[in-house]
PDB file of C-alpha atoms in Angstrom:
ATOM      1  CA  UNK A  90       0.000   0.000   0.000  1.00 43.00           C
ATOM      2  CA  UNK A  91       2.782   2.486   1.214  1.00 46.00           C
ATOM      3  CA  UNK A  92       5.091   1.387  -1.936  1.00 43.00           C
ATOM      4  CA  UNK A  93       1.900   1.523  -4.151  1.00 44.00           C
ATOM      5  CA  UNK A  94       1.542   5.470  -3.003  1.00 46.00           C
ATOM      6  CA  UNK A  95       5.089   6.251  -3.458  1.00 49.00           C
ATOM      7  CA  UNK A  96       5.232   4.381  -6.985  1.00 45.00           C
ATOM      8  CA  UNK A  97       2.139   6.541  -7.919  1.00 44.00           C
ATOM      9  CA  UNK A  98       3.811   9.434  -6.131  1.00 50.00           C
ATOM     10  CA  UNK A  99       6.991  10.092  -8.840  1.00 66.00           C
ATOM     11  CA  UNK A 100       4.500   9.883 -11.583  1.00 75.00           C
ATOM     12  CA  UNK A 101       4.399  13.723 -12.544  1.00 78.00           C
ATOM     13  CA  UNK A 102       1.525  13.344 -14.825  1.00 83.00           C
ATOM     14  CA  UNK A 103      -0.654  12.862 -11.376  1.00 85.00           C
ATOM     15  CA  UNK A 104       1.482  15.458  -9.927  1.00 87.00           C
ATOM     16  CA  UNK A 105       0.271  17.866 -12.315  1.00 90.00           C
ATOM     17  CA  UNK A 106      -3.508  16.127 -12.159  1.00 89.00           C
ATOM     18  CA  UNK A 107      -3.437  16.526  -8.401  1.00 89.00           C
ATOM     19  CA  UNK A 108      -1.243  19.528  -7.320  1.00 92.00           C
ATOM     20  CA  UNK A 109      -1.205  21.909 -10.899  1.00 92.00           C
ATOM     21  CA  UNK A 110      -4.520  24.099  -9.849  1.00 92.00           C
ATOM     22  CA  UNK A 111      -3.003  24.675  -6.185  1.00 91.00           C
ATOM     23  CA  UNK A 112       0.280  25.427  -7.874  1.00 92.00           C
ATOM     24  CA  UNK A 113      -0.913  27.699 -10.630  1.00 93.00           C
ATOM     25  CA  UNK A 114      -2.954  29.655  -8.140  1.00 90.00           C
ATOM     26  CA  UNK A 115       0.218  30.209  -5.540  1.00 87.00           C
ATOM     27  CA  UNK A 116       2.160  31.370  -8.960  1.00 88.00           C
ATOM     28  CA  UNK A 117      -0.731  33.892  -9.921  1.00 85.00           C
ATOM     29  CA  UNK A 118      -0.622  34.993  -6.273  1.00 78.00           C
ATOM     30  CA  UNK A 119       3.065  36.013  -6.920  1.00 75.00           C
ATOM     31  CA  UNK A 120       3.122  36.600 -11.034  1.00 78.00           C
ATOM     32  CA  UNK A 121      -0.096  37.997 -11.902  1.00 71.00           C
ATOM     33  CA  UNK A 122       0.417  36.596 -15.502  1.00 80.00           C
ATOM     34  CA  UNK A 123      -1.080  33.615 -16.392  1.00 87.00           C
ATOM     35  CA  UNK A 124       1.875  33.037 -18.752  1.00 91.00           C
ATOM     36  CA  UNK A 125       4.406  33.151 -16.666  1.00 90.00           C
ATOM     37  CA  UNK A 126       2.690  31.319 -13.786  1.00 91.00           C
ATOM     38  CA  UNK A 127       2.134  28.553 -16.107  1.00 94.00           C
ATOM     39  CA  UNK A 128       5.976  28.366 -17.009  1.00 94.00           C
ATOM     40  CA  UNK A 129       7.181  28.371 -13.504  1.00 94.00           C
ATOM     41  CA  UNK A 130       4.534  25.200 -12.614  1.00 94.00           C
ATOM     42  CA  UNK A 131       6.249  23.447 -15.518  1.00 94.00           C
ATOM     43  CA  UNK A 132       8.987  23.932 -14.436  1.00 94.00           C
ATOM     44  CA  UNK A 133       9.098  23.082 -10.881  1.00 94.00           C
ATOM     45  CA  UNK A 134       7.506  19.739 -11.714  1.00 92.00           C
ATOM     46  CA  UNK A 135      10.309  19.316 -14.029  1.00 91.00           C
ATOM     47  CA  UNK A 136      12.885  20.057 -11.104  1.00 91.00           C
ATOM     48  CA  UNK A 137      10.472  18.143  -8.758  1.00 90.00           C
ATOM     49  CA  UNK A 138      11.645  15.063 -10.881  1.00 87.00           C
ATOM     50  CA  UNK A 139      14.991  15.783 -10.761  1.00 86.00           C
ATOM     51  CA  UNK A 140      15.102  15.966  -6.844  1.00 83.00           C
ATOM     52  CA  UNK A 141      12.567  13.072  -6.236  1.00 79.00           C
ATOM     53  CA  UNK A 142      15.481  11.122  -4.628  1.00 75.00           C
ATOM     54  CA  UNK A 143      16.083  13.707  -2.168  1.00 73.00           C
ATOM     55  CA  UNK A 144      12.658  14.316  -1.122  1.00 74.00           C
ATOM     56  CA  UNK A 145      12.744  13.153   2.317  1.00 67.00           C
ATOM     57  CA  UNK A 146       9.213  12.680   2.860  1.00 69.00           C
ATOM     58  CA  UNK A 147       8.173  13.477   5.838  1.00 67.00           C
ATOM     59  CA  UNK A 148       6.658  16.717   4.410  1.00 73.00           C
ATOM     60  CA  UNK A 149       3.528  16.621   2.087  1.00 84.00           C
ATOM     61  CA  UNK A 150       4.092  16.580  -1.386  1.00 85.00           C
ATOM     62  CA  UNK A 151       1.896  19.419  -1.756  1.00 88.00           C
ATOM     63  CA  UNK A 152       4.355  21.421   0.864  1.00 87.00           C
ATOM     64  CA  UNK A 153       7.411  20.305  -0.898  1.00 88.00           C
ATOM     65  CA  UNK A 154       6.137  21.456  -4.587  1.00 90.00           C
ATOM     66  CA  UNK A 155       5.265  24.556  -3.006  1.00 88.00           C
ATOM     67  CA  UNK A 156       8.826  24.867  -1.369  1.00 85.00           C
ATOM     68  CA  UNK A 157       9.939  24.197  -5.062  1.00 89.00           C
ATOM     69  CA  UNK A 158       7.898  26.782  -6.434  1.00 90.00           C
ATOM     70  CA  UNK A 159       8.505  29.471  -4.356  1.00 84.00           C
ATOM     71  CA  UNK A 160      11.963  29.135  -5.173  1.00 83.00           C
ATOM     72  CA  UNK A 161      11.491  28.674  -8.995  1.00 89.00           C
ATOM     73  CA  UNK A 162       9.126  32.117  -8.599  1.00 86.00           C
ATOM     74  CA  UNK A 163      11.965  34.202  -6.821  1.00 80.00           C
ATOM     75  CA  UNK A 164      14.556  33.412  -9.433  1.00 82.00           C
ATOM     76  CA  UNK A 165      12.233  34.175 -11.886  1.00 85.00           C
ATOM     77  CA  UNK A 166      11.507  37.511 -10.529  1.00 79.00           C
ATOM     78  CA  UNK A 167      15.029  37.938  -9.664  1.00 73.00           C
ATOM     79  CA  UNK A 168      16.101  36.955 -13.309  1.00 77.00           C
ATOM     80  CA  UNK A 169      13.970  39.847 -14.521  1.00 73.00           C
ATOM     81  CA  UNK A 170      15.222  42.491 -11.954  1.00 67.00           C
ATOM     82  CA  UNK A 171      19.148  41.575 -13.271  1.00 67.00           C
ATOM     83  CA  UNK A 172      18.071  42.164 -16.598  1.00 69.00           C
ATOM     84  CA  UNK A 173      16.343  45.806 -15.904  1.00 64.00           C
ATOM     85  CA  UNK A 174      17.784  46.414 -12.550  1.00 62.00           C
ATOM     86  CA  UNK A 175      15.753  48.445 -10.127  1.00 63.00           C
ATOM     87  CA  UNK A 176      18.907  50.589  -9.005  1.00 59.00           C
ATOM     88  CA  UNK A 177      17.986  52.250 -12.362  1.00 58.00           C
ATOM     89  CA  UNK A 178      15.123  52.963 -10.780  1.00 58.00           C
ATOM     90  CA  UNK A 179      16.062  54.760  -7.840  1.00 60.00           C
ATOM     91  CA  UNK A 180      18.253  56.734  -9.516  1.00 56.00           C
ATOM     92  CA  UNK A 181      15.612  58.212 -11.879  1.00 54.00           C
ATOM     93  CA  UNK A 182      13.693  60.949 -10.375  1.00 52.00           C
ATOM     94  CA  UNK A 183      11.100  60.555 -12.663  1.00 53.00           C
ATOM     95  CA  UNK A 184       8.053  58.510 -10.904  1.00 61.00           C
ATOM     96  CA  UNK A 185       9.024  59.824  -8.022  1.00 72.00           C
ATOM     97  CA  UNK A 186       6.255  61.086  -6.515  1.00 72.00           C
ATOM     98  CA  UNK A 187       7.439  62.509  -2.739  1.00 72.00           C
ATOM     99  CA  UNK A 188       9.326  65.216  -5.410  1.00 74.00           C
ATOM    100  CA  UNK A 189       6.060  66.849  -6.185  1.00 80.00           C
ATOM    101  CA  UNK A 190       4.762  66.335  -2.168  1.00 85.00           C
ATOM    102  CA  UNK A 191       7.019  67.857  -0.565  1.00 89.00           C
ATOM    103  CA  UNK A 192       8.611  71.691  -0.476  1.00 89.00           C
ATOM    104  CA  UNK A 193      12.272  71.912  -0.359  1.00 89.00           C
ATOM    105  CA  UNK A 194      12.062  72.772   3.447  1.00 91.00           C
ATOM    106  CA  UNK A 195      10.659  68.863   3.611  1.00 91.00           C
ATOM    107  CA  UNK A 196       7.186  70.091   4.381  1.00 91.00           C
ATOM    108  CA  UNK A 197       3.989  68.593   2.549  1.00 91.00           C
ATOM    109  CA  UNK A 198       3.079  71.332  -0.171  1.00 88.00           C
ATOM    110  CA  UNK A 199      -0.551  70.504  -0.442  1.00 84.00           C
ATOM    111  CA  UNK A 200      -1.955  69.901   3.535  1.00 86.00           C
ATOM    112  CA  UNK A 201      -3.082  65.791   4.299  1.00 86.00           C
ATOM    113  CA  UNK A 202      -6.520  65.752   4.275  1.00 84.00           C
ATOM    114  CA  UNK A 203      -9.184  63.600   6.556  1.00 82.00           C
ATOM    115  CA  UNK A 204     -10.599  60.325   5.067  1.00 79.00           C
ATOM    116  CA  UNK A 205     -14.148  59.474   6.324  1.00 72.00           C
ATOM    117  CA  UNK A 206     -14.864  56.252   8.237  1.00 71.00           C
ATOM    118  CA  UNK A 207     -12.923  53.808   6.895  1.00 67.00           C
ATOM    119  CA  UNK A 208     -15.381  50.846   7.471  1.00 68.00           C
ATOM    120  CA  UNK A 209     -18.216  52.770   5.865  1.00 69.00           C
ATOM    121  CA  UNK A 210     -15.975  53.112   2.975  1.00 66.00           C
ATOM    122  CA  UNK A 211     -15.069  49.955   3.024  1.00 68.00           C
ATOM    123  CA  UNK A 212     -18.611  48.520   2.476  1.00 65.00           C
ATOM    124  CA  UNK A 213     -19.067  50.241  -0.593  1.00 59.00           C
ATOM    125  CA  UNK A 214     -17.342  48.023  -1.565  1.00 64.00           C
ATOM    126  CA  UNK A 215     -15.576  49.890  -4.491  1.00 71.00           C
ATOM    127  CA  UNK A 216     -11.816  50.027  -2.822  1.00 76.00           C
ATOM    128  CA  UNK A 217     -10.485  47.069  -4.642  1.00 76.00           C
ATOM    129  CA  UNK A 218     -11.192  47.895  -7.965  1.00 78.00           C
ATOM    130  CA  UNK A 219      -9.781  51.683  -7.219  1.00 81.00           C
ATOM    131  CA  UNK A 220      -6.739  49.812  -5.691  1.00 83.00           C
ATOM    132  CA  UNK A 221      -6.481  47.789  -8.661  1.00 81.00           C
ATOM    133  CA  UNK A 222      -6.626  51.007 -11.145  1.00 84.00           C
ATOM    134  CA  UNK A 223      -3.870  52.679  -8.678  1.00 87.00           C
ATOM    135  CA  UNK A 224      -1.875  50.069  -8.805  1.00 85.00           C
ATOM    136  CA  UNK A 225      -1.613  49.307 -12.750  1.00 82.00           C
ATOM    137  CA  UNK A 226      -1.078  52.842 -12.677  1.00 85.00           C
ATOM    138  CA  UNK A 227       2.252  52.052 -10.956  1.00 86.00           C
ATOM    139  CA  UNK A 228       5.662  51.383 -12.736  1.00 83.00           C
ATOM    140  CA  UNK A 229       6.162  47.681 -13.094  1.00 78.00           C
ATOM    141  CA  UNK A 230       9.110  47.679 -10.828  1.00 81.00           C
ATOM    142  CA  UNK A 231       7.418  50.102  -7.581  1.00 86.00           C
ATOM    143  CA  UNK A 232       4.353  47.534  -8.191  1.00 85.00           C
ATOM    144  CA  UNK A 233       6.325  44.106  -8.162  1.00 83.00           C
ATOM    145  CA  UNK A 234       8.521  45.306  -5.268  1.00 88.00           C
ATOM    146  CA  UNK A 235       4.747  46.481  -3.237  1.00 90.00           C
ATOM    147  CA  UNK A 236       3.304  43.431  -4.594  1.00 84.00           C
ATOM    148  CA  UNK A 237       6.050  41.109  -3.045  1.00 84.00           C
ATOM    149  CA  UNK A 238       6.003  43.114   0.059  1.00 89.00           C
ATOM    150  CA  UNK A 239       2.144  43.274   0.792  1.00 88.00           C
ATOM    151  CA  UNK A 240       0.756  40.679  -0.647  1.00 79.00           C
ATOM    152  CA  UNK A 241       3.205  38.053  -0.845  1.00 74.00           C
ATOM    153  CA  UNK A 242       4.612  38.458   2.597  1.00 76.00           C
ATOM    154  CA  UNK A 243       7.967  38.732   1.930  1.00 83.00           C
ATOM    155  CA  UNK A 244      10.096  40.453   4.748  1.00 88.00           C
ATOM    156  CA  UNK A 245      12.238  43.278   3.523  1.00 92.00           C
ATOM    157  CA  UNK A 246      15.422  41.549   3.704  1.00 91.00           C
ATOM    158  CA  UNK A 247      13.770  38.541   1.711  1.00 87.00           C
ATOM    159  CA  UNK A 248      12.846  41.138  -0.847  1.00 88.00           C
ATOM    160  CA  UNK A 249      16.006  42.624  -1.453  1.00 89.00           C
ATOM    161  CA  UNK A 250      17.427  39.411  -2.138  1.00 85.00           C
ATOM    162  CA  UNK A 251      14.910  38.691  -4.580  1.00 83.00           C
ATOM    163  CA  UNK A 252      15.291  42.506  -6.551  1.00 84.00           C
ATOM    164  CA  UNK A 253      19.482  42.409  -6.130  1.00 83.00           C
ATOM    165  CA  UNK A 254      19.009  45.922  -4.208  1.00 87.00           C
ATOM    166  CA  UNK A 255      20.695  47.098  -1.564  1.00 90.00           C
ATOM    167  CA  UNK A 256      17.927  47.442   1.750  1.00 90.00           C
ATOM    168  CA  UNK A 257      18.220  51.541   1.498  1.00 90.00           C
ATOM    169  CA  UNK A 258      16.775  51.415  -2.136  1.00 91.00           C
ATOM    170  CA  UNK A 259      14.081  48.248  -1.270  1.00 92.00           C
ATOM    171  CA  UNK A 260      12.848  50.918   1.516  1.00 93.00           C
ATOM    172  CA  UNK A 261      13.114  54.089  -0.831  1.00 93.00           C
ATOM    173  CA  UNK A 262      11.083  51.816  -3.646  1.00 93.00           C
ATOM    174  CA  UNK A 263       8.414  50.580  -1.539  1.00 95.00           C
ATOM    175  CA  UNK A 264       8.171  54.089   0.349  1.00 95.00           C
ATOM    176  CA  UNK A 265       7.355  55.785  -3.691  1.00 94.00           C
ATOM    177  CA  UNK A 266       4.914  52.847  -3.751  1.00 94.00           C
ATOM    178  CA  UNK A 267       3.055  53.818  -0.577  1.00 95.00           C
ATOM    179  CA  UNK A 268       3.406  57.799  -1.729  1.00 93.00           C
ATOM    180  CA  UNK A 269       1.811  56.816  -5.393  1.00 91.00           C
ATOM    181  CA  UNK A 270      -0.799  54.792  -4.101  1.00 91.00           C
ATOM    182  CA  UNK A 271      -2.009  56.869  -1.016  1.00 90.00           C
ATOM    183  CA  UNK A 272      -2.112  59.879  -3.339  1.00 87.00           C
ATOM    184  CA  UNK A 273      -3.677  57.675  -6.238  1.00 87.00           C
ATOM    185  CA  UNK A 274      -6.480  57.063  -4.044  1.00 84.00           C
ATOM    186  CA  UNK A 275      -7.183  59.887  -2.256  1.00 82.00           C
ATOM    187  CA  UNK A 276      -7.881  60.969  -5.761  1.00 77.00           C
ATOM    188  CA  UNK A 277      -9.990  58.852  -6.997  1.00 66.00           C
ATOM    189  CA  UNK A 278     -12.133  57.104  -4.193  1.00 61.00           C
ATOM    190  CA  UNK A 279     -11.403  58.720  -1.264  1.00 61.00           C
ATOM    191  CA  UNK A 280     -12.501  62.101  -3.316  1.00 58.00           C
ATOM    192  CA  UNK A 281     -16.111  60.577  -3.406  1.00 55.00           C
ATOM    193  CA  UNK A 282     -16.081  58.923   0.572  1.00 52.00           C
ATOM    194  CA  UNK A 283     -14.777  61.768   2.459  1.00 49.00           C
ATOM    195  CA  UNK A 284     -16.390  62.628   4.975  1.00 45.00           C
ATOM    196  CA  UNK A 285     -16.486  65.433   7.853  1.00 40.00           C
ATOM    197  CA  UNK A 286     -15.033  65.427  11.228  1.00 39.00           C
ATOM    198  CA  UNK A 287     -13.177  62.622  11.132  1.00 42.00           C
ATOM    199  CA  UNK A 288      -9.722  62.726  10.491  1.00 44.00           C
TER     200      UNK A 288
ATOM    201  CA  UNK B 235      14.222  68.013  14.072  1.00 85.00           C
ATOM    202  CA  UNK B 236      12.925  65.946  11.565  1.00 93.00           C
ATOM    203  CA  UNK B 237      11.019  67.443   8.305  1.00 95.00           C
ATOM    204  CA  UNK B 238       7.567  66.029   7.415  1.00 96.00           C
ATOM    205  CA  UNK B 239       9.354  64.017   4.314  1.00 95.00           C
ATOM    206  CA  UNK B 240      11.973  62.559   6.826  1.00 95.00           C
ATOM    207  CA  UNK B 241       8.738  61.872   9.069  1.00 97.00           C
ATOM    208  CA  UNK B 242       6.786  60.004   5.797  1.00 96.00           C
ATOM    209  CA  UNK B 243      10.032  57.787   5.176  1.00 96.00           C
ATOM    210  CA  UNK B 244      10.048  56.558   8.787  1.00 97.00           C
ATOM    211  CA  UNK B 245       6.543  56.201   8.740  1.00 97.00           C
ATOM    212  CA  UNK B 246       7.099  53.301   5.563  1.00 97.00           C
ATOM    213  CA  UNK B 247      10.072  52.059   6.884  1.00 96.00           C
ATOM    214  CA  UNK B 248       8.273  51.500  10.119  1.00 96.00           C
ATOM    215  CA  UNK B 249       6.013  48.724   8.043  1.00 95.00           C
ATOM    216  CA  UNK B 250       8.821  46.990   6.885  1.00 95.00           C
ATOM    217  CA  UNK B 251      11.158  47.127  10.151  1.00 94.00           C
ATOM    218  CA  UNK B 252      11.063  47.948  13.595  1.00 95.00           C
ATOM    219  CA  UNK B 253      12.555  51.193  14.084  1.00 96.00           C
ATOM    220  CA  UNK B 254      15.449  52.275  16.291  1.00 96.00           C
ATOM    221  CA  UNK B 255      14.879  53.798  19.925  1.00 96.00           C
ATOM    222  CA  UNK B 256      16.010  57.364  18.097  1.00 96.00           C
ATOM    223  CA  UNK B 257      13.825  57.084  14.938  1.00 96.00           C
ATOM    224  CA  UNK B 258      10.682  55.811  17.257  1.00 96.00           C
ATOM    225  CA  UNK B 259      11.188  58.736  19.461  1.00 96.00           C
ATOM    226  CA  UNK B 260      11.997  61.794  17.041  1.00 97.00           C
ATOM    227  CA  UNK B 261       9.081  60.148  14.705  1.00 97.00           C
ATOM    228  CA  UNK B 262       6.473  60.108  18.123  1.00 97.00           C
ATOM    229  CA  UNK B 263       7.575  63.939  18.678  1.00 97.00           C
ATOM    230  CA  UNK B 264       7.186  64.873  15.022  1.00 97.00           C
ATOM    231  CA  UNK B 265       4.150  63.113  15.214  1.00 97.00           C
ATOM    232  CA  UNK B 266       2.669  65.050  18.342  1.00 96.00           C
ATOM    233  CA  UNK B 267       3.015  68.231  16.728  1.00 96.00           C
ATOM    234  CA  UNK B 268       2.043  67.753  13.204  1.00 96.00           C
ATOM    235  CA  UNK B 269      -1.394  67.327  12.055  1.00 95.00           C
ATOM    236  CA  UNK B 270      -0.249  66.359   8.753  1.00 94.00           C
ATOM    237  CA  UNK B 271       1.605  63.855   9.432  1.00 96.00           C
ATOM    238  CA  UNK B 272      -0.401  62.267  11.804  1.00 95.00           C
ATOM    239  CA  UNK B 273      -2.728  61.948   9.222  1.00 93.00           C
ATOM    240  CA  UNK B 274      -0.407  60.400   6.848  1.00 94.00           C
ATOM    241  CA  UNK B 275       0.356  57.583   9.345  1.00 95.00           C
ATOM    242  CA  UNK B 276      -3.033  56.893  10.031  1.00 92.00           C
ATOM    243  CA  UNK B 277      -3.938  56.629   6.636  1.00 91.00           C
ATOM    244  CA  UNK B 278      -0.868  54.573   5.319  1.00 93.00           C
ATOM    245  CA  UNK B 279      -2.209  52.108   7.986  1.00 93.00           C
ATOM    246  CA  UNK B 280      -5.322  51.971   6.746  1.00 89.00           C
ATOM    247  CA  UNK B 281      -4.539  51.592   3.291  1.00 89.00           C
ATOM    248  CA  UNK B 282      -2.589  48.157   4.463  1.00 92.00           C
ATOM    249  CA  UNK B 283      -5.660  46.863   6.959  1.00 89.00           C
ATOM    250  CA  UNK B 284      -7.989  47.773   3.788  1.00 85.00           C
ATOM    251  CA  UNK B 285      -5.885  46.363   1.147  1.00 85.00           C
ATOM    252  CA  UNK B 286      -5.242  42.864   3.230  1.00 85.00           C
ATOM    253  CA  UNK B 287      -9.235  42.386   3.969  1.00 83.00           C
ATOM    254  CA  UNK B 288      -9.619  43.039   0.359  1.00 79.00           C
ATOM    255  CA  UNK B 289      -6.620  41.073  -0.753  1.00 78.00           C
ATOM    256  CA  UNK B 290      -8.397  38.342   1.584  1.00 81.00           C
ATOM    257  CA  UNK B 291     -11.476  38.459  -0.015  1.00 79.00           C
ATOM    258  CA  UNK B 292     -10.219  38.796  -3.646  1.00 75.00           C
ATOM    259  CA  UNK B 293      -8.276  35.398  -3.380  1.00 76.00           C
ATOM    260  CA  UNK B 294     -11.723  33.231  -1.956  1.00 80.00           C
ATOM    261  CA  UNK B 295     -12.793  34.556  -5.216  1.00 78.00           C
ATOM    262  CA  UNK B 296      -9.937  32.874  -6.737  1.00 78.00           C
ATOM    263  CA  UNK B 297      -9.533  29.560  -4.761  1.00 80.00           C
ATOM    264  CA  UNK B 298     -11.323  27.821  -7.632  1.00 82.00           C
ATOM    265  CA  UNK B 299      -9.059  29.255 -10.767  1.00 85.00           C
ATOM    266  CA  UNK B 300      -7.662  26.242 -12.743  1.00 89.00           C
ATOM    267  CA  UNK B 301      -4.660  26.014 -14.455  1.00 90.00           C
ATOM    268  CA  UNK B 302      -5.780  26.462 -17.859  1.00 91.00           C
ATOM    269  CA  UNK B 303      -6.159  23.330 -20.400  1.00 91.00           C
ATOM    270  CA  UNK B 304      -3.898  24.027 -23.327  1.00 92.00           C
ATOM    271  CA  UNK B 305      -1.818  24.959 -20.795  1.00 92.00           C
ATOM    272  CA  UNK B 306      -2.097  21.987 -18.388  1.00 92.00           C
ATOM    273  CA  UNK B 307      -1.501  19.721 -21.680  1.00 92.00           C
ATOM    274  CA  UNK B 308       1.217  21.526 -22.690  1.00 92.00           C
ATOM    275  CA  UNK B 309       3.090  20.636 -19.330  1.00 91.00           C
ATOM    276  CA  UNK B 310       2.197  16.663 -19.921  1.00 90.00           C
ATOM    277  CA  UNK B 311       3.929  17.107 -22.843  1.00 89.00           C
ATOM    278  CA  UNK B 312       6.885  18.878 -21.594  1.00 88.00           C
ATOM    279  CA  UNK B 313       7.023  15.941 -18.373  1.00 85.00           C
ATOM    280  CA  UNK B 314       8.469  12.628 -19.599  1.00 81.00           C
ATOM    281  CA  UNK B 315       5.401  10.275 -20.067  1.00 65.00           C
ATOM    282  CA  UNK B 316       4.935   7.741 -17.951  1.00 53.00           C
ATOM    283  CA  UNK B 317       5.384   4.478 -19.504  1.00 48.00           C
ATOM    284  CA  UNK B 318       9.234   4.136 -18.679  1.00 44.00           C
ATOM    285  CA  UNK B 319      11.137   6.682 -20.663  1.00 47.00           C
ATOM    286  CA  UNK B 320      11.843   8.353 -17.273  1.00 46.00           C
ATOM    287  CA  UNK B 321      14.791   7.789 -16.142  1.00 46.00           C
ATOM    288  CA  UNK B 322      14.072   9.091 -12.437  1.00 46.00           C
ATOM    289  CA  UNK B 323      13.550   6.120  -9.869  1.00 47.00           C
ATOM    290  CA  UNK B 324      12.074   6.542  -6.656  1.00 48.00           C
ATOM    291  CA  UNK B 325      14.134   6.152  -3.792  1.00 46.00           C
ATOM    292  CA  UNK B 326      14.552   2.594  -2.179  1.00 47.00           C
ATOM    293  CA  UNK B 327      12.632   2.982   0.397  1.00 46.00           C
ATOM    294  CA  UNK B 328      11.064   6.286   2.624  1.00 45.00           C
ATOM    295  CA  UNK B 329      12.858   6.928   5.300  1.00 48.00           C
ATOM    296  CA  UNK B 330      10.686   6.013   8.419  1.00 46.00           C
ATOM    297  CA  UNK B 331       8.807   8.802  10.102  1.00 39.00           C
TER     298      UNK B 331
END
């Protein structure tokens, strides 16, 4: 029974049948491209072949693809940030948006204004999809870096390894990010939610 | 004394790290006396606790998303079939847990 299960186990055609959903879905999490979340599935099973021998098994299989994947998503991102590094980025004052917020005395030009109740806005339901318009509005770099950050849960340090940046210019990146988006919405949906007296 | 911009940077940083005893303590005085940026702390925390409830919510939506078809069958194809050309054996024996 036990050999039966490991014998059916290295057969990556039932890998893919029983594990390629969950693993396409963690990719998306990370990738937001079908395209790309499809190549790194392929090839983690393909790896996952070539390390069967060392799979100790006393995790799941689902837990060790994943542990596969991860790794297979972070080179890929990593690949991509050696071949248009971000330290471009941070160089460029152009899409940076605290260079238009601030005087040069450091003080916010235009004063922070309230939002209304944030739970009342909330049920309106409509903050995702003005998130979601924000943040395509973002350079691909400030979004993958917030993306990674937020949503992913990477820690900073993890991060930085990931982009190849030094941990001053991971901070100054996701710091634009915050900036861009705060301001993005405040435009847009906050504009229409704001409320009085509560700041 | 720290500027309102020097303020906003520790306020992000403070999301990704904890922040030394000086930065906590020049941020909480900046803090005390500026309206603005009082505001822009509260607010860059809300934008997280909103986006993470929404994030949340957006990938229930998603828990039943499928790898795509052509794209499953591609994979098969690029996995060595199963009838023997593999060349991979499975180990001896699983350790014993």
């Amino acid at each position: 029974m036990q050999k039966d299960s490991i014998l059916r186990a290295t057969d990556p055609d039932e890998w893919l049948e029983s594990h390629g959903d969950a693993l396409f879905r963690f990719a998306m999490k990370h990738l937001h491209d079908s395209a790309s979340a499809e190549d790194v599935v392929q090839e983690t099973l393909l790896a996952a072949l070539q390390t069967w021998d060392r799979f100790a098994g006393n995790a799941s299989e689902r837990t060790w693809l994943t542990s596969i994947l991860k790794h297979k998503i972070a080179d890929l991102i990593h690949k991509q940030s050696r071949e248009s590094p971000f330290e471009n980025d941070v160089q460029d004052s152009h899409g940076n948006p605290a260079a238009c917020l601030f005087d040069q005395r450091g003080e916010w030009v235009v004063p922070q204004r309230a939002w209304g109740d944030p739970d009342a806005m909330y049920e309106q339901n409509r903050f995702w999809e003005a998130f979601t318009c924000c943040y395509d509005g973002l350079s691909p770099k400030l979004a993958t870096a917030f993306s990674l950050r937020e949503f992913s849960g990477f820690s900073i340090d993890e991060l930085c390894e990931i982009l190849n940046i030094s941990s001053s210019n991971c901070s100054v990146i996701l710091y634009r990010a915050r900036l861009a988006l705060k301001a993005c919405l405040e435009s847009g949906w906050f504009d229409n939610t704001i409320r009085e007296g509560v700041s | 004394m720290l500027t309102c911009k020097d303020a906003s940077h520790l306020v992000s940083h403070s999301q990704d790290r904890t922040l030394g005893f000086r930065e906590r303590w020049e941020l909480r005085i900046h803090l005390w006396m500026c309206v603005n940026c009082r505001r822009f702390e509260r607010q860059i925390g809300l934008m997280r606790r909103l986006l993470r409830q929404s994030a949340r919510q957006a990938e229930a939506e998603a828990a039943d998303r499928q790898l795509p078809a052509e794209a499953r069958e591609r994979i098969r194809q690029a996995l060595p079939s199963s009838n023997g050309t593999r060349t991979t054996q499975p180990p001896e024996k699983r350790p014993s847990s």
